[in-house]
Short mmCIF file of C-alpha atoms and ligand atoms in Angstrom, two decimals:
data_model
loop_
_atom_site.label_atom_id
_atom_site.label_comp_id
_atom_site.label_asym_id
_atom_site.label_seq_id
_atom_site.Cartn_x
_atom_site.Cartn_y
_atom_site.Cartn_z
CA MET S 1 -92.14 -93.30 33.21
CA THR S 2 -90.15 -95.24 30.60
CA GLU S 3 -86.75 -93.82 29.72
CA THR S 4 -84.84 -94.65 26.58
CA SER S 5 -81.37 -93.27 27.37
CA THR S 6 -78.23 -95.40 27.54
CA ILE S 7 -76.01 -95.58 30.64
CA THR S 8 -72.38 -95.91 29.58
CA SER S 9 -69.67 -96.75 32.12
CA ASP S 10 -66.46 -98.76 32.17
CA ILE S 11 -67.90 -100.90 34.96
CA VAL S 12 -71.50 -101.46 36.07
CA VAL S 13 -71.98 -102.92 39.55
CA VAL S 14 -75.40 -104.58 39.83
CA GLY S 15 -76.49 -104.55 43.49
CA GLY S 16 -75.97 -101.78 46.01
CA GLY S 17 -75.72 -103.90 49.16
CA ILE S 18 -72.59 -103.60 51.29
CA ALA S 19 -70.46 -105.65 48.85
CA GLY S 20 -71.59 -103.72 45.74
CA LEU S 21 -71.14 -100.28 47.30
CA ALA S 22 -67.75 -101.22 48.74
CA MET S 23 -66.76 -102.54 45.30
CA ALA S 24 -67.55 -99.17 43.72
CA ALA S 25 -65.74 -97.29 46.50
CA ARG S 26 -62.58 -99.41 46.19
CA LEU S 27 -62.54 -99.14 42.37
CA ALA S 28 -63.02 -95.38 42.55
CA HIS S 29 -60.22 -95.14 45.11
CA ARG S 30 -57.72 -97.28 43.16
CA THR S 31 -58.56 -96.84 39.46
CA ALA S 32 -59.69 -94.23 36.94
CA PHE S 33 -62.58 -96.35 35.61
CA THR S 34 -66.05 -94.84 35.51
CA ILE S 35 -68.48 -96.87 37.61
CA THR S 36 -72.27 -97.10 37.78
CA VAL S 37 -74.02 -98.82 40.68
CA LEU S 38 -77.53 -100.06 40.09
CA ASP S 39 -79.84 -101.16 42.89
CA SER S 40 -83.44 -102.29 42.82
CA ASP S 41 -84.11 -100.85 46.28
CA ARG S 42 -84.52 -97.22 47.41
CA ALA S 43 -81.41 -95.17 48.14
CA PRO S 44 -80.41 -95.88 51.77
CA GLU S 45 -80.86 -93.15 54.37
CA MET S 46 -78.71 -92.82 57.49
CA PRO S 47 -80.74 -94.22 60.42
CA ASP S 48 -81.27 -92.06 63.52
CA GLU S 49 -79.78 -93.25 66.86
CA THR S 50 -82.18 -96.22 67.08
CA LEU S 51 -80.41 -99.59 66.95
CA GLN S 52 -81.14 -101.38 63.65
CA LEU S 53 -81.94 -105.10 63.56
CA ARG S 54 -79.09 -106.44 61.43
CA THR S 55 -75.57 -106.18 62.72
CA THR S 56 -72.34 -107.42 61.22
CA SER S 57 -68.81 -108.03 62.38
CA LEU S 58 -66.03 -106.40 60.36
CA ASN S 59 -62.56 -107.88 60.62
CA SER S 60 -59.38 -105.84 60.42
CA ALA S 61 -58.95 -106.31 56.64
CA ALA S 62 -62.52 -105.09 56.05
CA LEU S 63 -61.99 -102.09 58.31
CA ARG S 64 -58.82 -101.12 56.47
CA LEU S 65 -60.67 -101.20 53.14
CA LEU S 66 -63.43 -98.92 54.50
CA GLU S 67 -60.93 -96.54 56.07
CA GLU S 68 -58.92 -96.25 52.84
CA ALA S 69 -62.07 -95.50 50.83
CA GLY S 70 -63.05 -92.69 53.22
CA VAL S 71 -66.19 -94.42 54.54
CA MET S 72 -65.29 -93.90 58.20
CA ALA S 73 -65.87 -90.15 57.82
CA HIS S 74 -69.59 -91.02 57.61
CA LEU S 75 -69.61 -93.55 60.47
CA PRO S 76 -69.15 -91.94 63.89
CA ALA S 77 -66.94 -94.09 66.16
CA HIS S 78 -69.78 -94.25 68.70
CA PHE S 79 -71.61 -96.70 66.41
CA LEU S 80 -68.65 -99.07 66.11
CA THR S 81 -68.22 -101.52 68.99
CA ASP S 82 -64.77 -103.09 69.28
CA PHE S 83 -64.43 -106.76 70.11
CA ASP S 84 -61.11 -108.05 71.37
CA ARG S 85 -62.01 -111.53 72.59
CA LEU S 86 -63.77 -114.51 70.98
CA GLU S 87 -65.10 -117.41 73.02
CA ALA S 88 -66.91 -120.55 71.94
CA GLY S 89 -67.94 -123.68 73.75
CA SER S 90 -70.73 -125.80 75.11
CA ARG S 91 -72.85 -125.27 78.22
CA GLU S 92 -70.45 -127.45 80.19
CA THR S 93 -67.31 -125.73 78.90
CA PRO S 94 -68.47 -122.25 77.77
CA ASN S 95 -65.03 -120.90 76.92
CA ALA S 96 -63.44 -124.10 75.66
CA LEU S 97 -62.10 -122.15 72.70
CA SER S 98 -61.02 -118.73 73.76
CA PHE S 99 -58.56 -116.28 72.42
CA SER S 100 -57.74 -112.68 72.62
CA ALA S 101 -56.54 -110.08 70.10
CA LYS S 102 -53.54 -109.58 72.38
CA ASP S 103 -52.38 -113.12 71.43
CA ILE S 104 -51.53 -111.73 68.00
CA ASN S 105 -50.47 -108.27 69.15
CA LEU S 106 -53.68 -106.54 68.07
CA THR S 107 -55.76 -104.19 70.19
CA ARG S 108 -58.97 -105.59 68.69
CA PHE S 109 -60.14 -108.26 66.27
CA GLY S 110 -62.65 -105.94 64.65
CA VAL S 111 -65.92 -104.12 65.27
CA PHE S 112 -69.66 -104.71 65.21
CA VAL S 113 -71.74 -102.25 63.21
CA GLU S 114 -75.34 -102.11 62.00
CA ASN S 115 -75.71 -103.12 58.34
CA ASP S 116 -78.06 -100.24 57.44
CA ARG S 117 -75.73 -97.66 58.99
CA LEU S 118 -72.73 -99.05 57.10
CA ARG S 119 -74.68 -99.18 53.83
CA ALA S 120 -75.83 -95.57 54.24
CA ALA S 121 -72.24 -94.47 55.01
CA LEU S 122 -71.00 -96.21 51.85
CA TRP S 123 -73.72 -94.56 49.78
CA GLN S 124 -72.82 -91.11 51.18
CA THR S 125 -69.14 -91.72 50.39
CA LEU S 126 -69.96 -92.65 46.80
CA MET S 127 -72.19 -89.59 46.30
CA SER S 128 -69.11 -87.39 46.50
CA MET S 129 -67.03 -89.42 44.00
CA ALA S 130 -67.12 -87.85 40.54
CA GLN S 131 -66.44 -91.08 38.65
CA VAL S 132 -69.36 -92.93 40.31
CA THR S 133 -73.04 -92.79 39.25
CA LEU S 134 -75.66 -94.19 41.65
CA ILE S 135 -78.98 -95.44 40.32
CA SER S 136 -81.61 -96.70 42.76
CA GLU S 137 -85.00 -98.38 42.24
CA SER S 138 -83.89 -99.90 38.98
CA ARG S 139 -83.37 -103.57 38.14
CA LEU S 140 -81.22 -105.29 35.54
CA SER S 141 -83.42 -107.41 33.31
CA SER S 142 -81.18 -108.69 30.49
CA LEU S 143 -77.53 -108.94 29.37
CA GLN S 144 -75.78 -109.48 26.06
CA ARG S 145 -72.09 -110.21 26.35
CA HIS S 146 -69.72 -109.53 23.45
CA ASP S 147 -65.95 -109.99 23.18
CA ASP S 148 -65.22 -106.31 23.81
CA ARG S 149 -68.23 -105.09 25.82
CA VAL S 150 -71.49 -105.99 27.49
CA ASP S 151 -74.93 -104.52 26.79
CA GLY S 152 -77.88 -104.68 29.10
CA LEU S 153 -81.44 -103.53 29.61
CA LEU S 154 -83.01 -102.18 32.78
CA ASP S 155 -86.62 -102.79 33.71
CA ASP S 156 -87.40 -99.08 33.20
CA GLY S 157 -86.38 -99.34 29.54
CA ARG S 158 -82.93 -97.77 29.81
CA ALA S 159 -79.99 -99.49 28.12
CA LEU S 160 -76.58 -100.25 29.64
CA ASN S 161 -73.22 -100.32 27.97
CA ALA S 162 -70.08 -101.36 29.87
CA ARG S 163 -66.81 -103.25 29.60
CA LEU S 164 -67.44 -105.26 32.77
CA ILE S 165 -70.56 -106.15 34.77
CA ILE S 166 -70.00 -107.01 38.43
CA GLY S 167 -72.81 -109.02 40.01
CA ALA S 168 -73.17 -107.96 43.64
CA ASP S 169 -76.88 -108.67 43.68
CA GLY S 170 -77.04 -111.08 46.59
CA ALA S 171 -77.79 -114.78 47.06
CA ARG S 172 -80.46 -114.90 44.33
CA SER S 173 -78.18 -113.10 41.88
CA HIS S 174 -79.81 -112.35 38.55
CA VAL S 175 -76.39 -111.58 37.05
CA ARG S 176 -75.20 -115.08 38.04
CA HIS S 177 -78.28 -116.52 36.36
CA LEU S 178 -77.94 -114.38 33.19
CA ALA S 179 -74.25 -115.33 32.91
CA GLY S 180 -75.18 -119.03 33.12
CA ILE S 181 -73.02 -119.66 36.21
CA SER S 182 -74.36 -122.54 38.25
CA SER S 183 -73.93 -122.92 42.00
CA GLN S 184 -73.90 -125.57 44.71
CA GLN S 185 -76.61 -124.85 47.26
CA ARG S 186 -77.72 -126.34 50.53
CA ASP S 187 -80.50 -125.40 52.91
CA TYR S 188 -79.55 -126.05 56.56
CA ALA S 189 -83.23 -126.34 57.62
CA GLN S 190 -82.25 -123.84 60.28
CA GLU S 191 -83.04 -120.18 60.82
CA ALA S 192 -81.34 -117.40 62.75
CA MET S 193 -83.47 -115.32 65.06
CA LEU S 194 -81.93 -111.93 65.80
CA ILE S 195 -83.03 -110.25 69.02
CA ASN S 196 -81.83 -106.78 69.94
CA VAL S 197 -81.82 -106.25 73.70
CA ARG S 198 -80.81 -103.66 76.26
CA LEU S 199 -78.83 -105.44 78.97
CA ALA S 200 -78.74 -104.71 82.68
CA GLU S 201 -74.91 -104.58 82.56
CA LEU S 202 -72.41 -103.39 79.96
CA PRO S 203 -71.75 -106.32 77.60
CA GLY S 204 -67.97 -105.65 77.42
CA HIS S 205 -65.91 -106.46 74.34
CA THR S 206 -66.14 -110.24 74.17
CA THR S 207 -68.32 -111.97 71.61
CA TRP S 208 -69.31 -115.49 72.57
CA GLN S 209 -71.14 -118.47 71.13
CA ILE S 210 -72.53 -121.50 72.97
CA PHE S 211 -73.33 -124.63 70.98
CA THR S 212 -76.50 -126.46 71.96
CA PRO S 213 -78.03 -129.58 70.36
CA SER S 214 -80.57 -127.47 68.42
CA GLY S 215 -78.03 -124.88 67.26
CA PRO S 216 -75.75 -122.17 68.67
CA VAL S 217 -76.75 -119.10 70.68
CA ALA S 218 -74.49 -116.06 70.49
CA LEU S 219 -74.00 -112.54 71.79
CA LEU S 220 -72.66 -109.60 69.80
CA PRO S 221 -71.89 -106.65 72.10
CA LEU S 222 -73.10 -103.23 70.88
CA HIS S 223 -73.03 -99.63 72.04
CA ASP S 224 -75.15 -98.14 74.86
CA ARG S 225 -75.59 -101.40 76.84
CA GLN S 226 -77.26 -102.95 73.81
CA ALA S 227 -76.50 -106.34 72.26
CA SER S 228 -77.62 -108.47 69.36
CA LEU S 229 -78.53 -112.01 70.42
CA VAL S 230 -78.47 -114.68 67.73
CA TRP S 231 -80.49 -117.83 68.28
CA TYR S 232 -80.20 -120.60 65.69
CA ASP S 233 -82.91 -123.24 65.62
CA ARG S 234 -85.43 -125.10 63.46
CA PRO S 235 -87.94 -122.81 61.70
CA GLY S 236 -90.90 -124.08 63.80
CA GLN S 237 -89.16 -123.18 67.07
CA ILE S 238 -88.14 -119.77 65.75
CA GLN S 239 -91.72 -119.11 64.62
CA LYS S 240 -92.93 -119.88 68.17
CA ARG S 241 -90.46 -117.42 69.70
CA MET S 242 -91.25 -114.75 67.11
CA SER S 243 -94.87 -114.74 68.28
CA MET S 244 -94.11 -114.61 72.04
CA ASP S 245 -94.79 -111.42 73.98
CA ASP S 246 -91.69 -109.65 75.33
CA ASP S 247 -91.91 -111.08 78.86
CA THR S 248 -92.28 -114.67 77.65
CA LEU S 249 -89.43 -114.22 75.17
CA ARG S 250 -87.23 -112.74 77.89
CA SER S 251 -87.83 -115.82 80.10
CA ALA S 252 -87.12 -118.15 77.17
CA ILE S 253 -83.83 -116.34 76.48
CA LEU S 254 -82.74 -116.46 80.12
CA GLU S 255 -83.42 -120.20 80.16
CA ALA S 256 -81.57 -120.99 76.91
CA PHE S 257 -78.64 -118.57 77.09
CA PRO S 258 -75.79 -119.00 79.59
CA ALA S 259 -75.92 -117.13 82.92
CA ARG S 260 -73.13 -114.79 81.79
CA LEU S 261 -75.73 -112.90 79.70
CA GLY S 262 -76.97 -111.30 82.95
CA GLY S 263 -80.29 -109.44 83.12
CA ILE S 264 -82.27 -108.14 80.14
CA GLU S 265 -83.75 -104.69 80.70
CA ALA S 266 -85.71 -104.57 77.43
CA ILE S 267 -86.33 -106.50 74.23
CA LEU S 268 -85.92 -103.93 71.46
CA GLU S 269 -86.54 -105.76 68.20
CA ARG S 270 -86.56 -109.22 66.66
CA GLY S 271 -86.44 -110.82 63.21
CA ARG S 272 -85.78 -114.16 61.51
CA PHE S 273 -83.50 -115.14 58.62
CA PRO S 274 -83.13 -118.42 56.71
CA ILE S 275 -79.70 -120.05 56.74
CA ARG S 276 -78.26 -121.52 53.60
CA ARG S 277 -74.98 -122.28 51.92
CA LEU S 278 -74.21 -121.41 48.32
CA HIS S 279 -71.04 -121.44 46.28
CA ALA S 280 -70.96 -120.38 42.62
CA GLN S 281 -69.05 -122.85 40.44
CA ARG S 282 -67.08 -119.91 39.04
CA TYR S 283 -66.83 -116.23 39.96
CA THR S 284 -66.24 -115.05 36.40
CA GLY S 285 -67.56 -115.44 32.87
CA LYS S 286 -67.18 -113.42 29.69
CA ARG S 287 -67.14 -109.75 30.83
CA VAL S 288 -68.79 -110.71 34.15
CA ALA S 289 -67.53 -111.14 37.73
CA LEU S 290 -69.41 -112.01 40.94
CA VAL S 291 -68.70 -110.69 44.44
CA GLY S 292 -70.32 -111.05 47.88
CA ASP S 293 -73.38 -113.22 48.43
CA ALA S 294 -73.87 -113.46 44.65
CA ALA S 295 -70.72 -115.63 44.70
CA HIS S 296 -71.02 -117.37 48.10
CA VAL S 297 -73.33 -117.58 51.07
CA ILE S 298 -71.81 -118.97 54.25
CA HIS S 299 -73.42 -120.07 57.54
CA PRO S 300 -73.44 -116.88 59.65
CA MET S 301 -72.26 -118.59 62.85
CA ALA S 302 -68.70 -117.50 62.07
CA GLY S 303 -69.71 -113.93 61.14
CA GLN S 304 -67.96 -114.07 57.77
CA GLY S 305 -70.46 -113.20 54.97
CA ILE S 306 -69.63 -109.52 54.61
CA ASN S 307 -65.99 -110.10 55.43
CA LEU S 308 -65.62 -112.58 52.58
CA GLY S 309 -67.52 -110.18 50.29
CA LEU S 310 -65.11 -107.37 51.15
CA ALA S 311 -62.17 -109.72 50.57
CA ASP S 312 -63.61 -110.33 47.06
CA VAL S 313 -63.69 -106.56 46.56
CA LEU S 314 -60.00 -106.26 47.44
CA SER S 315 -59.05 -109.19 45.27
CA LEU S 316 -61.05 -108.13 42.19
CA THR S 317 -59.74 -104.56 42.38
CA GLU S 318 -56.18 -105.87 42.60
CA ALA S 319 -56.79 -108.04 39.53
CA LEU S 320 -58.11 -105.09 37.47
CA GLU S 321 -56.16 -102.08 38.62
CA GLN S 322 -53.26 -102.38 36.18
CA GLU S 323 -55.54 -102.97 33.17
CA SER S 324 -56.77 -100.41 30.68
CA ASP S 325 -59.76 -102.68 29.87
CA PRO S 326 -61.28 -104.04 33.13
CA GLY S 327 -63.14 -106.92 31.48
CA THR S 328 -60.37 -108.92 29.82
CA ALA S 329 -60.30 -112.68 30.34
CA GLN S 330 -56.78 -112.35 31.71
CA ALA S 331 -57.78 -109.89 34.46
CA LEU S 332 -60.85 -111.90 35.42
CA SER S 333 -58.98 -115.17 35.58
CA ARG S 334 -56.52 -113.62 38.08
CA TYR S 335 -59.50 -112.91 40.36
CA GLN S 336 -60.95 -116.40 39.87
CA ARG S 337 -57.64 -118.13 40.59
CA ARG S 338 -56.99 -116.17 43.72
CA GLN S 339 -60.40 -115.80 45.34
CA TRP S 340 -62.33 -118.99 44.59
CA PRO S 341 -60.00 -121.37 46.50
CA ARG S 342 -59.67 -118.97 49.44
CA ASN S 343 -63.44 -118.82 49.85
CA ALA S 344 -63.86 -122.56 49.23
CA ALA S 345 -61.48 -123.21 52.15
CA MET S 346 -63.43 -120.83 54.37
CA LEU S 347 -66.82 -122.35 53.42
CA THR S 348 -65.50 -125.84 54.12
CA GLY S 349 -64.00 -124.81 57.47
CA VAL S 350 -67.23 -123.23 58.69
CA GLU S 351 -69.25 -126.20 57.36
CA GLN S 352 -67.06 -128.55 59.43
CA LEU S 353 -67.60 -126.45 62.56
CA HIS S 354 -71.35 -126.54 61.91
CA HIS S 355 -71.32 -130.35 61.50
CA LEU S 356 -69.24 -130.82 64.62
CA PHE S 357 -71.94 -129.23 66.74
CA THR S 358 -75.06 -130.56 65.08
CA LEU S 359 -74.11 -134.22 65.22
CA PRO S 360 -77.26 -136.28 65.73
CA PHE S 361 -76.01 -138.56 68.51
CA ALA S 362 -75.20 -137.30 71.97
CA PRO S 363 -72.06 -139.49 72.38
CA LEU S 364 -70.61 -137.97 69.20
CA ARG S 365 -71.46 -134.48 70.42
CA THR S 366 -69.64 -135.14 73.66
CA LEU S 367 -66.61 -136.20 71.68
CA ALA S 368 -66.88 -133.01 69.64
CA GLU S 369 -67.09 -130.92 72.79
CA ARG S 370 -64.00 -132.68 74.17
CA GLY S 371 -62.29 -131.97 70.88
CA LEU S 372 -63.23 -128.31 71.22
CA LYS S 373 -61.81 -128.21 74.73
CA GLY S 374 -58.54 -129.53 73.39
CA ALA S 375 -58.77 -127.17 70.43
CA ASP S 376 -57.53 -124.23 72.44
CA ARG S 377 -54.10 -125.77 72.08
CA MET S 378 -54.59 -127.08 68.56
CA ALA S 379 -52.68 -125.00 66.06
CA PRO S 380 -54.82 -125.69 62.95
CA VAL S 381 -58.12 -124.80 64.64
CA LYS S 382 -56.57 -121.72 66.16
CA ARG S 383 -55.15 -120.69 62.78
CA PHE S 384 -58.58 -121.07 61.21
CA MET S 385 -60.23 -118.98 63.91
CA MET S 386 -57.52 -116.30 63.64
CA SER S 387 -58.02 -116.23 59.91
CA LEU S 388 -61.75 -115.59 60.49
CA ALA S 389 -60.98 -112.82 62.93
CA THR S 390 -58.34 -110.98 60.95
CA GLY S 391 -59.38 -111.62 57.35
CA GLN S 392 -56.01 -113.13 56.49
CA PRO S 393 -56.41 -116.00 54.05
CA LEU S 394 -55.82 -119.51 55.35
CA ASN S 395 -52.34 -120.82 54.62
CA ASN S 396 -53.59 -123.81 52.69
CA ALA S 397 -55.73 -121.55 50.48
CA ARG S 398 -52.80 -119.24 49.85
CA GLY S 399 -50.82 -122.26 48.66
CA SER S 400 -53.28 -122.89 45.84
CA GLU S 401 -53.25 -119.36 44.46
CA ASP S 402 -50.99 -120.17 41.57
CA HIS S 403 -53.03 -123.09 40.35
CA ASP S 404 -56.02 -122.79 38.16
CA ALA S 405 -58.68 -123.60 40.72
CA GLN S 406 -61.65 -123.77 38.37
CA PRO S 407 -63.86 -126.48 39.81
C1 FAD V 1 -78.53 -113.76 60.59
C2 FAD V 1 -77.33 -113.32 59.82
C3 FAD V 1 -76.23 -112.79 60.48
C4 FAD V 1 -75.09 -112.38 59.78
N1 FAD V 1 -74.00 -111.90 60.45
C5 FAD V 1 -72.88 -111.57 59.78
C6 FAD V 1 -71.70 -111.08 60.46
O1 FAD V 1 -71.67 -110.91 61.67
N2 FAD V 1 -70.59 -110.79 59.73
C7 FAD V 1 -70.57 -110.93 58.38
O2 FAD V 1 -69.52 -110.66 57.76
N3 FAD V 1 -71.67 -111.37 57.69
C8 FAD V 1 -72.81 -111.69 58.36
N4 FAD V 1 -73.91 -112.16 57.68
C9 FAD V 1 -73.88 -112.26 56.22
C10 FAD V 1 -74.13 -110.92 55.56
O3 FAD V 1 -75.29 -110.33 56.07
C11 FAD V 1 -74.23 -111.08 54.04
O4 FAD V 1 -73.11 -111.80 53.59
C12 FAD V 1 -74.24 -109.72 53.35
O5 FAD V 1 -75.34 -108.96 53.75
C13 FAD V 1 -74.27 -109.87 51.83
O6 FAD V 1 -74.07 -108.60 51.24
P1 FAD V 1 -74.16 -108.42 49.67
O7 FAD V 1 -73.95 -106.96 49.42
O8 FAD V 1 -73.27 -109.40 48.99
O9 FAD V 1 -75.65 -108.87 49.29
P2 FAD V 1 -77.06 -108.23 49.72
O10 FAD V 1 -77.01 -107.61 51.05
O11 FAD V 1 -78.07 -109.32 49.50
O12 FAD V 1 -77.29 -107.06 48.66
C14 FAD V 1 -77.72 -107.29 47.34
C15 FAD V 1 -78.24 -106.00 46.76
O13 FAD V 1 -78.59 -106.22 45.39
C16 FAD V 1 -79.84 -105.60 45.09
N5 FAD V 1 -80.41 -106.36 43.95
C17 FAD V 1 -80.86 -107.63 43.94
N6 FAD V 1 -81.25 -107.99 42.70
C18 FAD V 1 -81.04 -106.91 41.89
C19 FAD V 1 -81.23 -106.66 40.50
N7 FAD V 1 -81.70 -107.59 39.65
N8 FAD V 1 -80.92 -105.44 40.00
C20 FAD V 1 -80.42 -104.47 40.83
N9 FAD V 1 -80.21 -104.67 42.15
C21 FAD V 1 -80.51 -105.88 42.68
C22 FAD V 1 -80.63 -105.66 46.38
O14 FAD V 1 -81.57 -104.61 46.47
C23 FAD V 1 -79.52 -105.50 47.44
O15 FAD V 1 -79.33 -104.14 47.81
C24 FAD V 1 -75.06 -112.54 58.37
C25 FAD V 1 -76.17 -113.08 57.68
C26 FAD V 1 -77.30 -113.47 58.40
C27 FAD V 1 -78.48 -114.08 57.66
#
């Protein structure tokens, strides 16, 4: 049915993924602005006990944001698996790079949680916030930006009126497109296969990654002796494994993954995801800001996509919270200046790690592996890895905060 009413809010967040919902929760927690969240998908429902396919790491900064917004009340601790140790290496030197949360006086680096469970918890949190309106199964189709406001149309005929539009609508962001913001993109010609398994032994609290010539393999420990295995490879190879029966896939995993994986009691679920890199040239335009994958997509091997998106949420809220009008050029440029260089540094760092381990010639790879072995004692590498784990910005990025970092 076509509706003709107008939705009026101070801020409209387009996209109710984890970044968009967290954006609304943080704004509602820290400001008095009215907020509408619009998502093209159905409203999320809390999954039953069954392990969901997609899992994400949350670093300590991300966890703090969720705690402060009251989201943890909807996420029982049982579904959060702590990790307190990170290890990376090659087959020959599996824990060449290894560090523990204790090294920086933390009890854990963060947790693993299922994406759908987190999204449902965010949605439930927002349902009880009076200043937030949630609209599902509705898509933004056009935008007109004026000096003092922005008007839009939804595909069901309703009109939008706001002072700021936040694009949190993912890698193919329509808001980014409508605002005329271009982006640098790269396809890695690689996919990630996610395989949920039940292990024979408890997986513990270490997450590890082994680099192989065709791409890394990784383990994310989860609750109830379950784990998410991540297997990066060329699309053809992933397609082959997707069509294997469970027994054949189990044998293939045991051959490719290191012996520390132990036995696999059951294969629970599997899925494949393309890997790409994207960085928007700017995060802001007239009365528009981008957060999350709409602004940047990073190789998932470092587990940073959501964490960077939640760092955007913190940064944009901080830029707006003292303003009476959330869409002024001055407020938006504070966000641009702070967040763009931080994320650019992170994207470059992860890109360099990716290159290091996908070098085409074996002699170069060996050199890279030796470099990794030495890296345990190398302060810059360690600082970068700690920054990934804790969500603290890299020092060199922090140094550029005061400069206008428009590319
Ligand atoms: C294999 C894999 C493993 C990963 N592991 C990790 C990890 O361990 N840690 C981590 O931090 N990150 C990880 N990531 C990255 C992470 O999954 C993404 O960064 C994150 O999901 C992006 O969230 P988002 O809310 O920005 O975008 P999305 O999840 O893409 O959400 C966008 C939302 O916008 C809606 N939408 C789209 N268009 C419109 C429109 N026109 N109108 C209205 N609504 C619209 C969609 O319905 C959707 O709900 C991983 C990614 C992959 C592929």
